[in-house]
Coordinates of C-alpha atoms and ligand atoms in Angstrom, one line a residue:
M1 CA -3.4 -27.0 8.2
E2 CA -0.3 -28.4 6.3
N3 CA 2.4 -27.4 3.9
L4 CA 2.0 -23.7 4.1
T5 CA 4.4 -21.9 1.7
L6 CA 5.1 -18.2 2.1
K7 CA 6.1 -16.3 -1.1
L8 CA 7.4 -12.8 -1.1
I9 CA 9.0 -10.6 -3.7
D10 CA 12.6 -10.6 -2.6
Q11 CA 13.3 -6.9 -2.4
R12 CA 17.1 -7.4 -2.0
F13 CA 17.4 -8.1 -5.8
L14 CA 15.2 -5.3 -7.3
P15 CA 15.3 -3.4 -9.6
H16 CA 17.4 -5.7 -11.7
E17 CA 16.0 -9.1 -10.8
L18 CA 12.5 -10.1 -9.8
K19 CA 13.1 -13.0 -7.5
I20 CA 10.6 -14.8 -5.2
F21 CA 11.6 -15.6 -1.6
E22 CA 9.8 -18.9 -0.9
T23 CA 9.8 -20.7 2.4
T24 CA 8.0 -23.3 4.4
E25 CA 10.1 -22.6 7.5
F26 CA 9.2 -20.2 10.3
E27 CA 12.9 -19.4 10.9
E28 CA 13.2 -18.2 7.3
V29 CA 10.4 -15.7 7.9
I30 CA 12.4 -14.2 10.6
F31 CA 15.5 -14.2 8.3
A32 CA 13.5 -12.5 5.5
I33 CA 12.4 -9.7 7.9
K34 CA 15.8 -9.2 9.6
N35 CA 17.7 -9.2 6.3
M36 CA 15.1 -7.0 4.5
A37 CA 14.1 -9.5 1.8
V38 CA 10.8 -7.9 2.9
R39 CA 10.8 -4.4 4.3
G40 CA 8.4 -1.5 4.8
S41 CA 6.4 -1.4 8.0
P42 CA 3.0 -2.6 6.6
A43 CA 4.6 -5.3 4.5
I44 CA 6.5 -6.6 7.5
G45 CA 3.2 -6.6 9.4
A46 CA 1.5 -8.7 6.7
T47 CA 4.5 -11.1 6.6
A48 CA 4.4 -11.5 10.4
A49 CA 0.7 -12.4 10.2
Y50 CA 1.5 -15.2 7.7
G51 CA 4.6 -16.1 9.8
M52 CA 2.2 -16.7 12.7
A53 CA 0.0 -18.9 10.5
L54 CA 3.1 -20.8 9.3
A55 CA 4.2 -21.3 12.9
S56 CA 0.8 -22.6 13.8
S57 CA 0.8 -25.0 10.9
Q58 CA 4.1 -26.4 12.3
K59 CA 2.5 -26.7 15.7
M60 CA 4.9 -24.1 17.1
N61 CA 3.8 -22.4 20.3
A62 CA 2.1 -19.2 19.3
K63 CA 3.6 -17.1 22.1
Q64 CA 7.1 -18.3 21.2
A65 CA 6.5 -17.4 17.5
A66 CA 5.2 -14.0 18.5
K67 CA 8.3 -13.4 20.6
A68 CA 10.6 -14.3 17.8
L69 CA 8.7 -12.1 15.3
R70 CA 8.7 -9.1 17.8
G71 CA 12.4 -9.4 18.1
S72 CA 13.1 -9.3 14.3
R73 CA 12.9 -5.5 13.8
P74 CA 12.2 -3.0 16.5
T75 CA 10.9 0.3 15.0
G76 CA 8.0 -0.3 12.6
Y77 CA 4.8 -0.8 14.6
D78 CA 2.8 -2.8 12.1
L79 CA 4.8 -5.9 13.0
F80 CA 3.7 -5.7 16.6
F81 CA 0.1 -4.8 15.6
A82 CA 0.0 -7.8 13.3
V83 CA 1.4 -10.2 15.9
D84 CA -1.2 -9.1 18.5
F85 CA -4.0 -9.4 15.9
M86 CA -2.9 -13.0 15.2
L87 CA -2.6 -13.9 18.9
T88 CA -6.1 -12.7 19.5
A89 CA -7.4 -14.6 16.5
I90 CA -5.6 -17.8 17.6
E91 CA -6.9 -17.4 21.2
K92 CA -10.4 -17.1 19.8
G93 CA -9.9 -20.4 17.9
E94 CA -10.0 -18.8 14.5
D95 CA -8.2 -20.4 11.5
P96 CA -4.7 -18.7 11.6
L97 CA -4.4 -18.8 7.8
K98 CA -7.8 -17.2 7.3
A99 CA -6.9 -14.6 9.9
A100 CA -3.6 -13.8 8.2
K101 CA -5.4 -13.4 4.8
K102 CA -7.9 -11.1 6.5
Y103 CA -5.1 -9.0 8.0
A104 CA -3.3 -8.7 4.6
E105 CA -6.6 -7.8 2.8
E106 CA -7.3 -5.2 5.4
V107 CA -3.9 -3.6 4.9
E108 CA -4.6 -3.5 1.1
N109 CA -8.0 -1.9 1.6
R110 CA -6.6 0.6 4.0
C111 CA -3.9 1.6 1.5
K112 CA -6.4 2.0 -1.3
A113 CA -8.5 4.3 1.0
I114 CA -5.3 6.3 1.7
G115 CA -4.8 6.7 -2.0
L116 CA -8.4 7.9 -2.6
H117 CA -8.3 10.4 0.2
G118 CA -4.8 11.6 -0.5
E119 CA -5.2 12.0 -4.3
K120 CA -7.6 14.9 -3.6
I121 CA -4.8 17.1 -2.3
I122 CA -2.5 16.5 -5.2
E123 CA -3.1 19.2 -7.8
D124 CA -2.5 18.8 -11.5
G125 CA 1.1 19.7 -12.3
F126 CA 2.4 19.0 -8.7
R127 CA 6.0 18.1 -8.2
I128 CA 6.2 15.8 -5.1
L129 CA 9.2 14.7 -3.1
T130 CA 9.2 11.3 -1.5
H131 CA 11.7 9.5 0.7
C132 CA 12.5 5.8 1.0
N133 CA 10.0 3.4 -0.5
A134 CA 6.4 3.7 0.8
G135 CA 4.9 1.9 -2.2
A136 CA 3.2 -1.4 -3.0
L137 CA 6.4 -3.2 -2.1
A138 CA 6.4 -1.8 1.4
T139 CA 2.7 -2.7 2.0
V140 CA 0.5 -5.3 0.3
D141 CA -0.6 -3.2 -2.6
Y142 CA -0.9 0.5 -3.6
G143 CA 1.5 1.8 -0.9
T144 CA 1.1 4.5 1.6
A145 CA 2.9 7.6 0.3
L146 CA 2.8 6.2 -3.2
S147 CA -0.9 5.4 -3.1
P148 CA -2.2 9.0 -3.5
I149 CA 0.5 9.5 -6.2
R150 CA -0.8 6.4 -8.0
F151 CA -4.4 7.5 -7.9
A152 CA -3.6 11.1 -9.0
H153 CA -1.8 9.5 -12.0
Y154 CA -4.8 7.2 -12.7
K155 CA -7.0 10.3 -12.7
G156 CA -4.9 11.8 -15.4
K157 CA -3.2 14.5 -13.3
K158 CA 0.2 15.3 -14.6
I159 CA 2.6 14.8 -11.7
F160 CA 6.3 14.6 -11.2
V161 CA 8.0 12.7 -8.4
Y162 CA 11.4 13.6 -6.9
V163 CA 12.7 10.3 -5.4
D164 CA 15.3 10.6 -2.7
E165 CA 17.9 7.8 -3.3
T166 CA 17.7 7.0 0.4
R167 CA 21.1 5.8 1.6
P168 CA 22.3 3.5 2.9
K169 CA 20.0 0.8 1.5
L170 CA 18.8 2.9 -1.5
Q171 CA 15.2 2.0 -1.2
G172 CA 14.3 5.2 -3.2
A173 CA 16.6 4.6 -6.1
K174 CA 16.0 0.9 -6.3
L175 CA 12.4 0.3 -5.2
T176 CA 10.4 3.5 -5.5
A177 CA 11.9 4.3 -9.0
W178 CA 11.1 0.7 -10.0
E179 CA 7.4 1.1 -9.0
L180 CA 7.1 4.5 -10.7
N181 CA 8.6 3.0 -13.8
Q182 CA 6.1 0.2 -13.8
E183 CA 3.3 2.8 -13.5
G184 CA 4.7 5.2 -16.1
I185 CA 4.9 8.0 -13.6
D186 CA 7.4 10.7 -14.4
H187 CA 10.2 10.9 -11.9
A188 CA 13.8 11.7 -11.2
I189 CA 16.1 10.1 -8.6
I190 CA 18.0 12.7 -6.6
A191 CA 20.9 12.4 -4.2
D192 CA 19.7 12.5 -0.6
N193 CA 21.4 15.9 -0.1
A194 CA 19.7 17.5 -3.1
A195 CA 16.2 18.0 -1.8
G196 CA 17.0 21.4 -0.2
H197 CA 18.3 22.7 -3.4
F198 CA 15.1 21.8 -5.3
M199 CA 12.9 23.1 -2.5
R200 CA 14.7 26.5 -2.4
K201 CA 14.4 26.8 -6.2
G202 CA 10.6 26.3 -5.9
E203 CA 10.6 23.0 -7.8
I204 CA 8.8 21.0 -5.1
D205 CA 5.1 21.6 -4.3
M206 CA 4.6 18.9 -1.7
V207 CA 6.4 16.3 0.4
M208 CA 4.8 12.9 0.9
V209 CA 6.3 10.2 3.1
G210 CA 5.3 7.0 4.8
A211 CA 5.9 6.1 8.5
D212 CA 7.1 3.2 10.6
R213 CA 5.5 4.2 13.9
I214 CA 3.4 7.2 14.8
T215 CA 2.8 8.2 18.4
S216 CA -0.5 9.5 19.8
T217 CA 0.8 13.1 19.6
G218 CA 1.8 12.6 15.9
D219 CA 5.6 12.4 16.3
F220 CA 6.7 9.7 14.0
A221 CA 9.6 7.5 12.9
N222 CA 10.4 7.0 9.3
K223 CA 13.5 6.2 7.2
I224 CA 16.6 8.1 8.3
G225 CA 16.7 11.5 6.5
T226 CA 12.9 12.1 6.9
Y227 CA 13.4 14.6 9.7
E228 CA 15.8 16.8 7.7
K229 CA 13.3 16.8 4.8
A230 CA 10.5 17.9 7.1
V231 CA 12.7 20.8 8.5
L232 CA 13.6 21.9 5.0
A233 CA 9.9 21.7 3.9
K234 CA 8.8 23.9 6.8
E235 CA 11.6 26.4 6.1
N236 CA 10.5 26.6 2.5
K237 CA 6.8 26.7 3.3
I238 CA 6.1 23.4 1.5
P239 CA 3.3 21.1 2.8
F240 CA 4.6 17.9 4.4
Y241 CA 2.2 14.9 4.5
V242 CA 2.6 11.5 6.2
A243 CA 0.6 8.7 4.8
A244 CA 0.0 5.6 7.0
P245 CA -2.7 3.1 7.9
M246 CA -4.0 3.0 11.5
N247 CA -1.9 -0.1 12.0
T248 CA 1.1 2.1 12.1
F249 CA -0.2 4.3 15.0
D250 CA 1.1 3.3 18.4
F251 CA -1.3 5.1 20.7
S252 CA 0.6 3.7 23.7
L253 CA 3.4 6.1 23.0
K254 CA 3.2 9.8 23.5
N255 CA 6.5 11.2 22.3
G256 CA 8.8 10.4 19.5
E257 CA 11.7 10.0 22.0
D258 CA 9.9 6.8 23.2
I259 CA 10.3 5.1 19.8
V260 CA 13.1 2.6 19.6
I261 CA 15.4 3.4 16.7
E262 CA 16.9 0.4 15.0
E263 CA 20.7 0.7 14.4
R264 CA 21.9 -1.7 11.7
S265 CA 25.4 -2.9 10.7
E266 CA 28.2 -0.6 9.8
E267 CA 28.7 -2.4 6.5
E268 CA 25.4 -0.9 5.2
V269 CA 27.1 2.5 5.3
L270 CA 30.7 1.4 4.5
E271 CA 29.6 -0.5 1.4
I272 CA 27.3 -0.1 -1.6
N273 CA 26.0 -3.4 -3.1
G274 CA 28.7 -5.3 -1.2
H275 CA 31.5 -3.0 -2.5
S276 CA 33.6 -1.1 0.0
I277 CA 33.5 2.7 -0.5
A278 CA 35.4 3.7 2.6
P279 CA 39.0 3.4 3.8
K280 CA 39.8 0.3 5.7
G281 CA 39.7 1.0 9.4
S282 CA 37.0 3.7 9.2
R283 CA 33.9 3.1 11.4
A284 CA 30.3 4.0 10.7
R285 CA 27.1 4.7 12.5
N286 CA 23.9 3.5 11.0
P287 CA 20.6 4.5 12.7
V288 CA 18.1 3.5 10.0
F289 CA 15.1 5.6 11.2
D290 CA 14.7 9.1 12.7
V291 CA 11.9 10.9 14.5
T292 CA 10.1 13.9 13.1
P293 CA 8.2 16.0 15.7
S294 CA 4.5 16.4 14.8
N295 CA 4.7 20.2 14.4
Y296 CA 6.4 19.6 11.0
V297 CA 3.4 17.6 9.7
T298 CA 0.7 19.3 7.6
G299 CA -1.5 16.3 7.8
F300 CA -1.7 12.5 8.3
I301 CA -3.3 10.7 5.3
T302 CA -5.1 7.7 6.7
E303 CA -7.8 5.3 5.6
R304 CA -10.1 7.5 7.8
G305 CA -9.3 10.7 5.9
I306 CA -6.7 13.4 6.3
L307 CA -6.2 14.2 9.9
S308 CA -4.4 17.1 11.6
R309 CA -2.2 16.3 14.5
K310 CA -4.9 17.7 16.8
E311 CA -7.5 15.4 15.3
L312 CA -5.3 12.3 16.1
K313 CA -6.4 12.7 19.7
K314 CA -10.0 11.8 18.7
V315 CA -9.0 8.8 16.7
R316 CA -8.7 5.3 18.2
K317 CA -8.4 2.0 16.4
Ligands
MRU401 O1 14.1 0.0 6.6 P1 12.8 -0.1 5.8 O2 13.1 -0.2 4.3 O3 11.9 -1.2 6.2 O4 12.1 1.3 6.0 C1 10.9 1.6 5.4 C2 10.4 2.9 5.6 O5 11.0 3.7 6.4 C3 9.1 3.3 5.0 O6 9.1 4.7 4.7 C4 8.0 3.0 5.9 O7 8.0 1.7 6.3 C5 6.6 3.3 5.3 S1 6.2 2.1 4.2 C6 4.7 2.1 3.7

């Protein structure tokens, strides 16, 4: 295997520029994940799978490549799942590129199935709140939380999506809105602190989010701000769904407290698009995920169907 080139949509430049991040270097795969040229747990997983194939094409030691990839971002489980999948394939003597393709195709199929299951609970006229970007960009195609929304739209249901802007990196305003625009799905970007207002006014019928890591009891990590949306949804009696493939479930963990939460640079909070918005000398804290306890979740939309948190116990990969 020679001259492998990895190509990714560089998510740092959307929505205004569609640039491709192209590399033949393993180190640049790590760079792309760390610097969020690629982001979203399932997309990071698929990238890591190809990263392992690239490492192998360069005769890098697979265990060392796996270690470097595992160290790139700590919270999303798909990365770890993908690296283990690739290590097993390599140990069995399978072609690493074929294994990576298989992994990515499986993610795509899982997301399609999530859409087909999840579409059924979206009623015509529903107004849905989503947080961060859990769309095609964050996966391989279709998305997780955006997949049921896509299929409801394809079926002709009239839906409206409230898109949390999702500070500090603005994945909602930049990426989710870009995807919804491409599909012609009606939506409005709202400030992160506006969701409670719309919920109380009865303007949101359902919340649908993705996940970065889900424990065996259903506690889950997702983009910072998800927890407060879940609490608000419960207070306002609005169903709250989490859409994720089984690759995001970490059955080795029981409780949300066991999930490692990534804390990124202060600049991401102190600046917007590289422009300072805070007084010089002010510090910031930047945990980029939070944990929502499972009792806030109405159901998990997976490729195996829609599962209650109690049903998770019966499920194993
Ligand atoms: O920091 P990010 O942009 O990688 O965080 C992404 C999220 O939190 C998504 O909601 C999650 O990965 C689900 S994506 C299908």
